[in-house]
mmCIF file of C-alpha atoms and ligand atoms in Angstrom:
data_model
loop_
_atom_site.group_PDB
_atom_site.id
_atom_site.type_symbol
_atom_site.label_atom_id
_atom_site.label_comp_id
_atom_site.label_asym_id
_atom_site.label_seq_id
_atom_site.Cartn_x
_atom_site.Cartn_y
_atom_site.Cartn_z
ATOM 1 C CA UNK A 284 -120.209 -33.958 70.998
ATOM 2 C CA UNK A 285 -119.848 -31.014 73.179
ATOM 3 C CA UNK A 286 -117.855 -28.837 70.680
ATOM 4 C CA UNK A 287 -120.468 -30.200 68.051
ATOM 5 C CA UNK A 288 -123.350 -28.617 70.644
ATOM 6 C CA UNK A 289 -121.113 -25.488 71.181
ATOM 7 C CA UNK A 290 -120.527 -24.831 66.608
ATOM 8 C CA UNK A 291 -124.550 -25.336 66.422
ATOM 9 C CA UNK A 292 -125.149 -22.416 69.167
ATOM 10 C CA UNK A 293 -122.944 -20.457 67.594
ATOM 11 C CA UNK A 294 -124.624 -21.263 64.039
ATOM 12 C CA UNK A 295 -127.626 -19.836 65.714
ATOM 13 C CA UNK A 296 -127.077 -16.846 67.263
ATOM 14 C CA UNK A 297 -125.209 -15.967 64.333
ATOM 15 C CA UNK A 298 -128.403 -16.491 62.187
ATOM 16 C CA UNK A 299 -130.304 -14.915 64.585
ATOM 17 C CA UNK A 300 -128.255 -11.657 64.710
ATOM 18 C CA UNK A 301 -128.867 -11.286 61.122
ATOM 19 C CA UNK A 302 -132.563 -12.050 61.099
ATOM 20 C CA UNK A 303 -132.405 -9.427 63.167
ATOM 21 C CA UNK A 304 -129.919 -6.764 60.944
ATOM 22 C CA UNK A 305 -132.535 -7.753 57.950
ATOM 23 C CA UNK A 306 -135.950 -6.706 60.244
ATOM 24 C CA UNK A 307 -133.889 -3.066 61.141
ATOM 25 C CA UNK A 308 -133.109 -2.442 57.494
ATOM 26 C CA UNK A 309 -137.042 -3.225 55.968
ATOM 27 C CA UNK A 310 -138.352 -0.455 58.889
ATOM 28 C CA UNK A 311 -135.929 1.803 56.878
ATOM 29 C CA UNK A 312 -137.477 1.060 54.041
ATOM 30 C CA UNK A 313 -140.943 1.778 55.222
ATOM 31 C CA UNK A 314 -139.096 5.115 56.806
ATOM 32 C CA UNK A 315 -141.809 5.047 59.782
ATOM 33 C CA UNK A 316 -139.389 6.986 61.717
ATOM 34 C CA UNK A 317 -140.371 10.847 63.320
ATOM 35 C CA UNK A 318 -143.189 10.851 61.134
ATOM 36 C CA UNK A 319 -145.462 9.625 63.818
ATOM 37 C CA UNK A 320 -146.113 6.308 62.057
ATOM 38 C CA UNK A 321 -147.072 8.044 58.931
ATOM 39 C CA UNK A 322 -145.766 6.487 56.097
ATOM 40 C CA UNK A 323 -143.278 8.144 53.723
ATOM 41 C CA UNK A 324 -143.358 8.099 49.336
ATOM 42 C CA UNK A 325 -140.986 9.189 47.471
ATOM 43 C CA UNK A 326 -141.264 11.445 44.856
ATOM 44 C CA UNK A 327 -139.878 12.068 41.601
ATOM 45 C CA UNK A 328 -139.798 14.960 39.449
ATOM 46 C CA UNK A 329 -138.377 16.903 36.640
ATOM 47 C CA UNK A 330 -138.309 20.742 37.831
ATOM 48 C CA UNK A 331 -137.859 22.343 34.788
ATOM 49 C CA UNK A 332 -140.914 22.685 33.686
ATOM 50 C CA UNK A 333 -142.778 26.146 35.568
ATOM 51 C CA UNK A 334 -145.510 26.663 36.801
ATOM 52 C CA UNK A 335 -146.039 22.563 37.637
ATOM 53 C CA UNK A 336 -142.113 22.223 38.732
ATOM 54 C CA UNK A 337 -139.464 24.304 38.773
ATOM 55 C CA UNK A 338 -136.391 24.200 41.340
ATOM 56 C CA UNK A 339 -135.748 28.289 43.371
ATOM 57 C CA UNK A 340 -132.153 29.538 43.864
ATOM 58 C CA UNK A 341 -132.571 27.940 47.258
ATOM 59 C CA UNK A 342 -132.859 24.412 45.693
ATOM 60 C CA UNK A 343 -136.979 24.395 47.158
ATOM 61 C CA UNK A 344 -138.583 22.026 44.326
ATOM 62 C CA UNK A 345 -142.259 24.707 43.575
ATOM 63 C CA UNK A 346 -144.988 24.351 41.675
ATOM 64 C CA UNK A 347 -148.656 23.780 41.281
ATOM 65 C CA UNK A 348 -147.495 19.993 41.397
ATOM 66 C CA UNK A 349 -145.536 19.846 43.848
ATOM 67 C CA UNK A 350 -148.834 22.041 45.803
ATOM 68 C CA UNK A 351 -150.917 19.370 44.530
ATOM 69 C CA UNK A 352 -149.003 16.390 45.600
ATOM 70 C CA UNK A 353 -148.541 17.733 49.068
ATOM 71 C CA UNK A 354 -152.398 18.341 49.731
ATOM 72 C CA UNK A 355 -153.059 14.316 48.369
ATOM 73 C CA UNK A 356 -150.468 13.542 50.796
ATOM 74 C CA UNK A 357 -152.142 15.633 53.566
ATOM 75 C CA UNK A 358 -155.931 14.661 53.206
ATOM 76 C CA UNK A 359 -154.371 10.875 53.014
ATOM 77 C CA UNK A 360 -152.298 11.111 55.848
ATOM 78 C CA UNK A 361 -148.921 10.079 54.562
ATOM 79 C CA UNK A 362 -145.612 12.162 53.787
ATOM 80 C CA UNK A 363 -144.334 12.687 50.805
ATOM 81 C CA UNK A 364 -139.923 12.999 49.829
ATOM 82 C CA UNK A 365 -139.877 15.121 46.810
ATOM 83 C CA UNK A 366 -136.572 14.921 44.311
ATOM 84 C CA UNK A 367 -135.992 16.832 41.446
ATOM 85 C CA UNK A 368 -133.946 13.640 39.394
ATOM 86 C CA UNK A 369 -134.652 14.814 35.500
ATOM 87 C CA UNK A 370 -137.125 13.144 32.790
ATOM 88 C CA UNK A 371 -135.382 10.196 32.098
ATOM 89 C CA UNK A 372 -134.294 9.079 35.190
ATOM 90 C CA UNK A 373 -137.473 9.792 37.091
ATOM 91 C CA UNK A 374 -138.851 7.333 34.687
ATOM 92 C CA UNK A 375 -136.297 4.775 35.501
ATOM 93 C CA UNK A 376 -136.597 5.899 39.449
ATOM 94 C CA UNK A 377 -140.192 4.441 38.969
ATOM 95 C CA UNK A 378 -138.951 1.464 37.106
ATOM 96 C CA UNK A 379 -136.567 0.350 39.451
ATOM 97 C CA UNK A 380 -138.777 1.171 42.621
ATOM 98 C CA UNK A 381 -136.550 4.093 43.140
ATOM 99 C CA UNK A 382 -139.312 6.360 43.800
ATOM 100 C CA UNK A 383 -142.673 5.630 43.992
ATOM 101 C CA UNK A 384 -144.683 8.787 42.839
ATOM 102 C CA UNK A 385 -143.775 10.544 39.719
ATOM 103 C CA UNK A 386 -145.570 13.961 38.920
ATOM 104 C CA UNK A 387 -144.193 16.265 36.553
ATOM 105 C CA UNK A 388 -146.816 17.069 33.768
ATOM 106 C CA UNK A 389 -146.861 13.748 32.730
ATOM 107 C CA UNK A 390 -149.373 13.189 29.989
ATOM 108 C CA UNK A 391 -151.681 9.933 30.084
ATOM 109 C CA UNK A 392 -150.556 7.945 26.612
ATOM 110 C CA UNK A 393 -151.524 4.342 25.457
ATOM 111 C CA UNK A 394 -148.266 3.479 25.421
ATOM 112 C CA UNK A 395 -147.123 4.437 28.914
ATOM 113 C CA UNK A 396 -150.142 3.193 29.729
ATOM 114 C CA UNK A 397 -148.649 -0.455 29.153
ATOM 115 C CA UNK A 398 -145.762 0.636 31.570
ATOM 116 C CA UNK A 399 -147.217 2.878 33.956
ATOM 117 C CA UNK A 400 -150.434 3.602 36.052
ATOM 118 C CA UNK A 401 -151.864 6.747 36.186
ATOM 119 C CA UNK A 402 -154.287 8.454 38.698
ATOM 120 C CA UNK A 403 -157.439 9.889 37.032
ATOM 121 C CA UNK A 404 -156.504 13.340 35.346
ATOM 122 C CA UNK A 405 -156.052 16.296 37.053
ATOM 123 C CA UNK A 406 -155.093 18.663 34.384
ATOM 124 C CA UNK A 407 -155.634 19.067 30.633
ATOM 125 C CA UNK A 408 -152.480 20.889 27.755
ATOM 126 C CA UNK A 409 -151.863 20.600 24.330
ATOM 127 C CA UNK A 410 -149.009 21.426 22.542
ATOM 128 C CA UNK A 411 -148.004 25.061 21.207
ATOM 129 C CA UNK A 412 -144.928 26.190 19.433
ATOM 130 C CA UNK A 413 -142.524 28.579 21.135
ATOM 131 C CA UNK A 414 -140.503 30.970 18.659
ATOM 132 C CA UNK A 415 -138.767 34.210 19.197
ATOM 133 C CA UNK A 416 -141.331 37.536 18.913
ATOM 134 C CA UNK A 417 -140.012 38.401 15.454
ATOM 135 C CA UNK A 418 -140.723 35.282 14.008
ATOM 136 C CA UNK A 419 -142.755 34.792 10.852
ATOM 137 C CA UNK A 420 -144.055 31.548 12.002
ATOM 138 C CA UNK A 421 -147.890 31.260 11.899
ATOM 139 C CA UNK A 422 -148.373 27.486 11.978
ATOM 140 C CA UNK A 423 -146.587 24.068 11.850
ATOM 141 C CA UNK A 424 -146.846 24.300 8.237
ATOM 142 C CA UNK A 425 -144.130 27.243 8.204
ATOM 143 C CA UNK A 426 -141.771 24.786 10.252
ATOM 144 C CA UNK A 427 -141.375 22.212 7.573
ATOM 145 C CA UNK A 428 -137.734 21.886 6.920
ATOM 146 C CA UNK A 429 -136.069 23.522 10.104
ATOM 147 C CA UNK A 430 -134.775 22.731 13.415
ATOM 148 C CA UNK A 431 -137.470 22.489 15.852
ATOM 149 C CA UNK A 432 -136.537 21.637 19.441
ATOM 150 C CA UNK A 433 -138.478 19.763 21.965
ATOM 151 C CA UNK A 434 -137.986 17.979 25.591
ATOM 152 C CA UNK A 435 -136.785 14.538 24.264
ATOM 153 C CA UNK A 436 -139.174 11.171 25.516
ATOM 154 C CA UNK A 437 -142.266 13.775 25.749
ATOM 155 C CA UNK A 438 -145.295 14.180 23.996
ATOM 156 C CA UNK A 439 -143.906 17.351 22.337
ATOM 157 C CA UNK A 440 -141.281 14.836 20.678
ATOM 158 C CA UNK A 441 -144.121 12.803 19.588
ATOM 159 C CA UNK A 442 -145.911 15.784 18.326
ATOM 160 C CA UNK A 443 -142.991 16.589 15.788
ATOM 161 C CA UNK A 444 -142.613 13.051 14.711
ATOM 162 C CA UNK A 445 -146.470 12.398 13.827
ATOM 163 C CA UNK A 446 -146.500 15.750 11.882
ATOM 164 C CA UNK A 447 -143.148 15.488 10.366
ATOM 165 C CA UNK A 448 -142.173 11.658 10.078
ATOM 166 C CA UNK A 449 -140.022 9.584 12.659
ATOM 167 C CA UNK A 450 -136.912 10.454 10.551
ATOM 168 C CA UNK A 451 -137.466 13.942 10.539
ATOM 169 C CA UNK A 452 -134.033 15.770 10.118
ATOM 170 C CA UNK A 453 -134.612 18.609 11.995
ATOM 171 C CA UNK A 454 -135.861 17.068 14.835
ATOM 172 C CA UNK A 455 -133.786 18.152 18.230
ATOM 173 C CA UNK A 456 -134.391 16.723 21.220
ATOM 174 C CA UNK A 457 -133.286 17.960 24.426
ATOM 175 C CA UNK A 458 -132.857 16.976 28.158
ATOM 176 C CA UNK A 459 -135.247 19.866 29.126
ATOM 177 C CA UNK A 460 -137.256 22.829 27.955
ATOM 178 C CA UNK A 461 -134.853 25.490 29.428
ATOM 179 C CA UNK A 462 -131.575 23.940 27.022
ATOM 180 C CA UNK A 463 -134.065 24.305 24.452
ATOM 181 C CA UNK A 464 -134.721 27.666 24.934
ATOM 182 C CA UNK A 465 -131.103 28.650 24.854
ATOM 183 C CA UNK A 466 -130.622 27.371 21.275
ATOM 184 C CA UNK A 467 -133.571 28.943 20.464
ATOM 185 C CA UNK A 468 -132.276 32.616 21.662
ATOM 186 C CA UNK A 469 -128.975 31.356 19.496
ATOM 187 C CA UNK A 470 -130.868 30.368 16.543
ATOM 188 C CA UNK A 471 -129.805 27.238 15.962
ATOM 189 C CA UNK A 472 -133.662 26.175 16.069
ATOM 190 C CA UNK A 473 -136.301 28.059 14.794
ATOM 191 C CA UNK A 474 -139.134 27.031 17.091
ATOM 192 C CA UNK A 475 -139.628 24.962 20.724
ATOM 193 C CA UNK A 476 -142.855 22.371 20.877
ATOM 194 C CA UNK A 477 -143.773 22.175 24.452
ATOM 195 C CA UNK A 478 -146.508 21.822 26.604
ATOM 196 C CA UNK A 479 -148.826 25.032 26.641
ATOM 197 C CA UNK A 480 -148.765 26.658 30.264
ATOM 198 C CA UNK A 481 -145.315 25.853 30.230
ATOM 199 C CA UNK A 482 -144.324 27.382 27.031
ATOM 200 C CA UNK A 483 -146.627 30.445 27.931
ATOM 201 C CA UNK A 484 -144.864 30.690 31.526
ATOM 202 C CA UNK A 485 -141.366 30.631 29.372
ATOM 203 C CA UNK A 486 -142.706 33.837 27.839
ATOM 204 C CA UNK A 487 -143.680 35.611 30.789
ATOM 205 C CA UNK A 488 -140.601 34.414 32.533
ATOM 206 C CA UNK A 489 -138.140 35.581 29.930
ATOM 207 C CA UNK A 490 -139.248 39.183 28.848
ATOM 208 C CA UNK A 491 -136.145 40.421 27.975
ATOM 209 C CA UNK A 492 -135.725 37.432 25.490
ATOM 210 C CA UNK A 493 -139.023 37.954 23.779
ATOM 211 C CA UNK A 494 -140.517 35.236 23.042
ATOM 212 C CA UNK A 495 -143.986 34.467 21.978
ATOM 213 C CA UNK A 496 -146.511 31.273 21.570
ATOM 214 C CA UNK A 497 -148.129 30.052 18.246
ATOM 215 C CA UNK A 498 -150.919 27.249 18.334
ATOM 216 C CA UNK A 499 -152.132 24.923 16.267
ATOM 217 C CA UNK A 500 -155.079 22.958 16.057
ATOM 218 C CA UNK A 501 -153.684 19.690 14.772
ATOM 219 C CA UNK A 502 -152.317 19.525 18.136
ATOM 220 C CA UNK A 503 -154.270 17.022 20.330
ATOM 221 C CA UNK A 504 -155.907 17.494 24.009
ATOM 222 C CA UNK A 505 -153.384 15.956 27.299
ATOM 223 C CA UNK A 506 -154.308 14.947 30.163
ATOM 224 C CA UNK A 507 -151.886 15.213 33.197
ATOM 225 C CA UNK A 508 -151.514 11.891 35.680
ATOM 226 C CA UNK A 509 -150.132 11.270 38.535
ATOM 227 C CA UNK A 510 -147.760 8.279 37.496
ATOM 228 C CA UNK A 511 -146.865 4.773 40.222
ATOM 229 C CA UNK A 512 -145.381 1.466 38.934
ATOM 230 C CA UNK A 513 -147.760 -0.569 37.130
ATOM 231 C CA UNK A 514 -149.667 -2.514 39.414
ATOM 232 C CA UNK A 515 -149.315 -0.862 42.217
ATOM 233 C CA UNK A 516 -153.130 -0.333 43.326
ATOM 234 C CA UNK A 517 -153.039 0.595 46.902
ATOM 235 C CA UNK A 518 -150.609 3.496 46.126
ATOM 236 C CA UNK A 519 -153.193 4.587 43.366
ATOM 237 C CA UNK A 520 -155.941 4.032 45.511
ATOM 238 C CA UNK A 521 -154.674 6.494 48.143
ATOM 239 C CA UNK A 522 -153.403 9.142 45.439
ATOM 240 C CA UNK A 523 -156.930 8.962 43.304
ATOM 241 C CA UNK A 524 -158.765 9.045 46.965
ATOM 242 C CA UNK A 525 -156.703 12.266 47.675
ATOM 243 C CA UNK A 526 -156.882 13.582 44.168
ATOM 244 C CA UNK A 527 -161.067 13.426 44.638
ATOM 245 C CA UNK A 528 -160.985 14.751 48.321
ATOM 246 C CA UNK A 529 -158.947 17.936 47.318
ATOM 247 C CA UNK A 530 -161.263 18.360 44.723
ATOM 248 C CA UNK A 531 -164.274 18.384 46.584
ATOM 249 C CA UNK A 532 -163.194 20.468 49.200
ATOM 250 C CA UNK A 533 -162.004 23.335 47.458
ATOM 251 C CA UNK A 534 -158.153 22.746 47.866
ATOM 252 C CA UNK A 535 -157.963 21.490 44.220
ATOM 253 C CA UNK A 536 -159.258 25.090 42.672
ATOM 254 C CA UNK A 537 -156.654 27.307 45.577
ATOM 255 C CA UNK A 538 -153.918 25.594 43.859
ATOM 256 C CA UNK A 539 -155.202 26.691 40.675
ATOM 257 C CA UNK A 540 -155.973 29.955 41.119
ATOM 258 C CA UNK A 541 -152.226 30.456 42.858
ATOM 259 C CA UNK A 542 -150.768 29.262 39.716
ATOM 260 C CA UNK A 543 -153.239 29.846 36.988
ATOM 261 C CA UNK A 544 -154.906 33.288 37.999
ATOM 262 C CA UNK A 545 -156.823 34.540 34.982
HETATM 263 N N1 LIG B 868 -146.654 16.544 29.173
HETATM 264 C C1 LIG B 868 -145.473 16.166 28.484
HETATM 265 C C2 LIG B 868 -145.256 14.694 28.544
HETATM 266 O O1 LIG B 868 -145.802 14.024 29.361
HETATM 267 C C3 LIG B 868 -144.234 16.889 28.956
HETATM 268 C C4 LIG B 868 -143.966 16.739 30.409
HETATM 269 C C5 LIG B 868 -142.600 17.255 30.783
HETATM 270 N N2 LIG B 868 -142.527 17.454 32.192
HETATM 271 C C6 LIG B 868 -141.456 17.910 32.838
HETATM 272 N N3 LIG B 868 -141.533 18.091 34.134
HETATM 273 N N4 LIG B 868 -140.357 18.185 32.202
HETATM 274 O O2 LIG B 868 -144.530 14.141 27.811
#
């Protein structure tokens, strides 16, 4: 009876132990730690994409997003853990509850829209085409037939395939706009489709490789969101709250003007 008494206490304090190893690892998770109780998102990105997100020598992750993200986080009171991860897997990151923000230029479509939440918009593009400064190209007419290069899952994909079929030959997708670029200063694609600031920073960027930017109106109006897992409404809540505090008190249009200066 005893040693019966004795396995049972035993049973117990083992349990309790790791009741106790399972509380320690779900404060982690909340990451409460030397942020004075502030809580702590993280957040994904793809920085290859200038002036929204682009990565410095030094490995600091800059942009107007990255500006914008930190001033939600600010007027919100929470902290924000920004990692450059890539396109794809900053979509998955989301998926899998690997991160919990994702900003990077990401345009508001229907059919993320079944995946994905999006904050209101805080930014409108299009598409242009990028081709080299000799180029005859005048519009996406003059493409039919040759390689044309885009970011591959974006809207600049999509672009190509509702102009030139889903089967389109010439179609090249790649894991970001500065690979693109490279084949395009090696000619083994004629032109880039990419988001418009972007593609316009590319040229100002590169002016040794002389590049220039052709538009096109059959190229539809984006709007940019900031992107949570689907059904995640406080998170949303807090990032539209910021998104409309930063815009009424004037940090919105500093970030802006740093970025966009006309
Ligand atoms: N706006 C486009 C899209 O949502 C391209 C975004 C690419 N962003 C990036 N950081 N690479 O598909």
């Amino acid at each position: 009876m005893k040693k019966v008494k004795l396995a049972i206490f035993v049973l117990l304090l083992i349990i309790g132990s790791l009741s106790l190893f399972g509380c320690g690892a779900s404060d982690k998770g909340e990451d409460n730690s030397n942020t004075g109780g502030e809580k702590t998102y993280k957040v994904v990105t793809d920085a290859t994409f200038p002036p929204f997100e682009s990565t410095l020598p030094s490995g600091e992750i800059v942009g107007f997003d990255i500006d914008l993200i930190k001033a939600i986080a600010e007027v919100q009171g929470f902290k924000v853990d920004i990692q450059h991860v890539g396109w794809q897997p900053m979509l998955n990151a989301i998926d899998n509850g690997k991160g919990d923000i994702a900003i990077a230029g990401i345009t508001i479509d229907e059919e993320r829209k079944q995946k994905y939440d999006f904050t209101e918009p805080y930014f409108d593009a299009t598409q242009y085409i990028l081709v080299p400064e000799n180029s005859n190209v005048k519009s996406l007419d003059d493409l039919q037939g040759q390689n044309i290069g885009f970011q591959s899952g974006t809207t600049g994909e999509k672009a190509v395939q509702k102009i030139f079929g889903k089967d389109y030959k010439g179609a090249k997708g790649y894991e970001d706009l500065p690979a693109a670029v490279n084949d395009l200063l090696t000619g083994r694609i004629v032109a880039i489709v990419g988001d418009n600031a972007v593609v316009g920073e590319f040229v100002k960027k590169y002016p040794d490789k002389k590049l220039k930017v052709v538009k096109d109106d059959r190229f539809e109006v984006e709007h940019y969101g900031i992107m949570v897992k689907k059904g995640n409404t406080e998170l949303l809540k807090q990032l539209n709250e910021g998104l409309k505090k930063i815009k009424e008190n004037g940090k919105y249009q500093e970030i802006k003007n740093k970025y966009f200066a006309e």
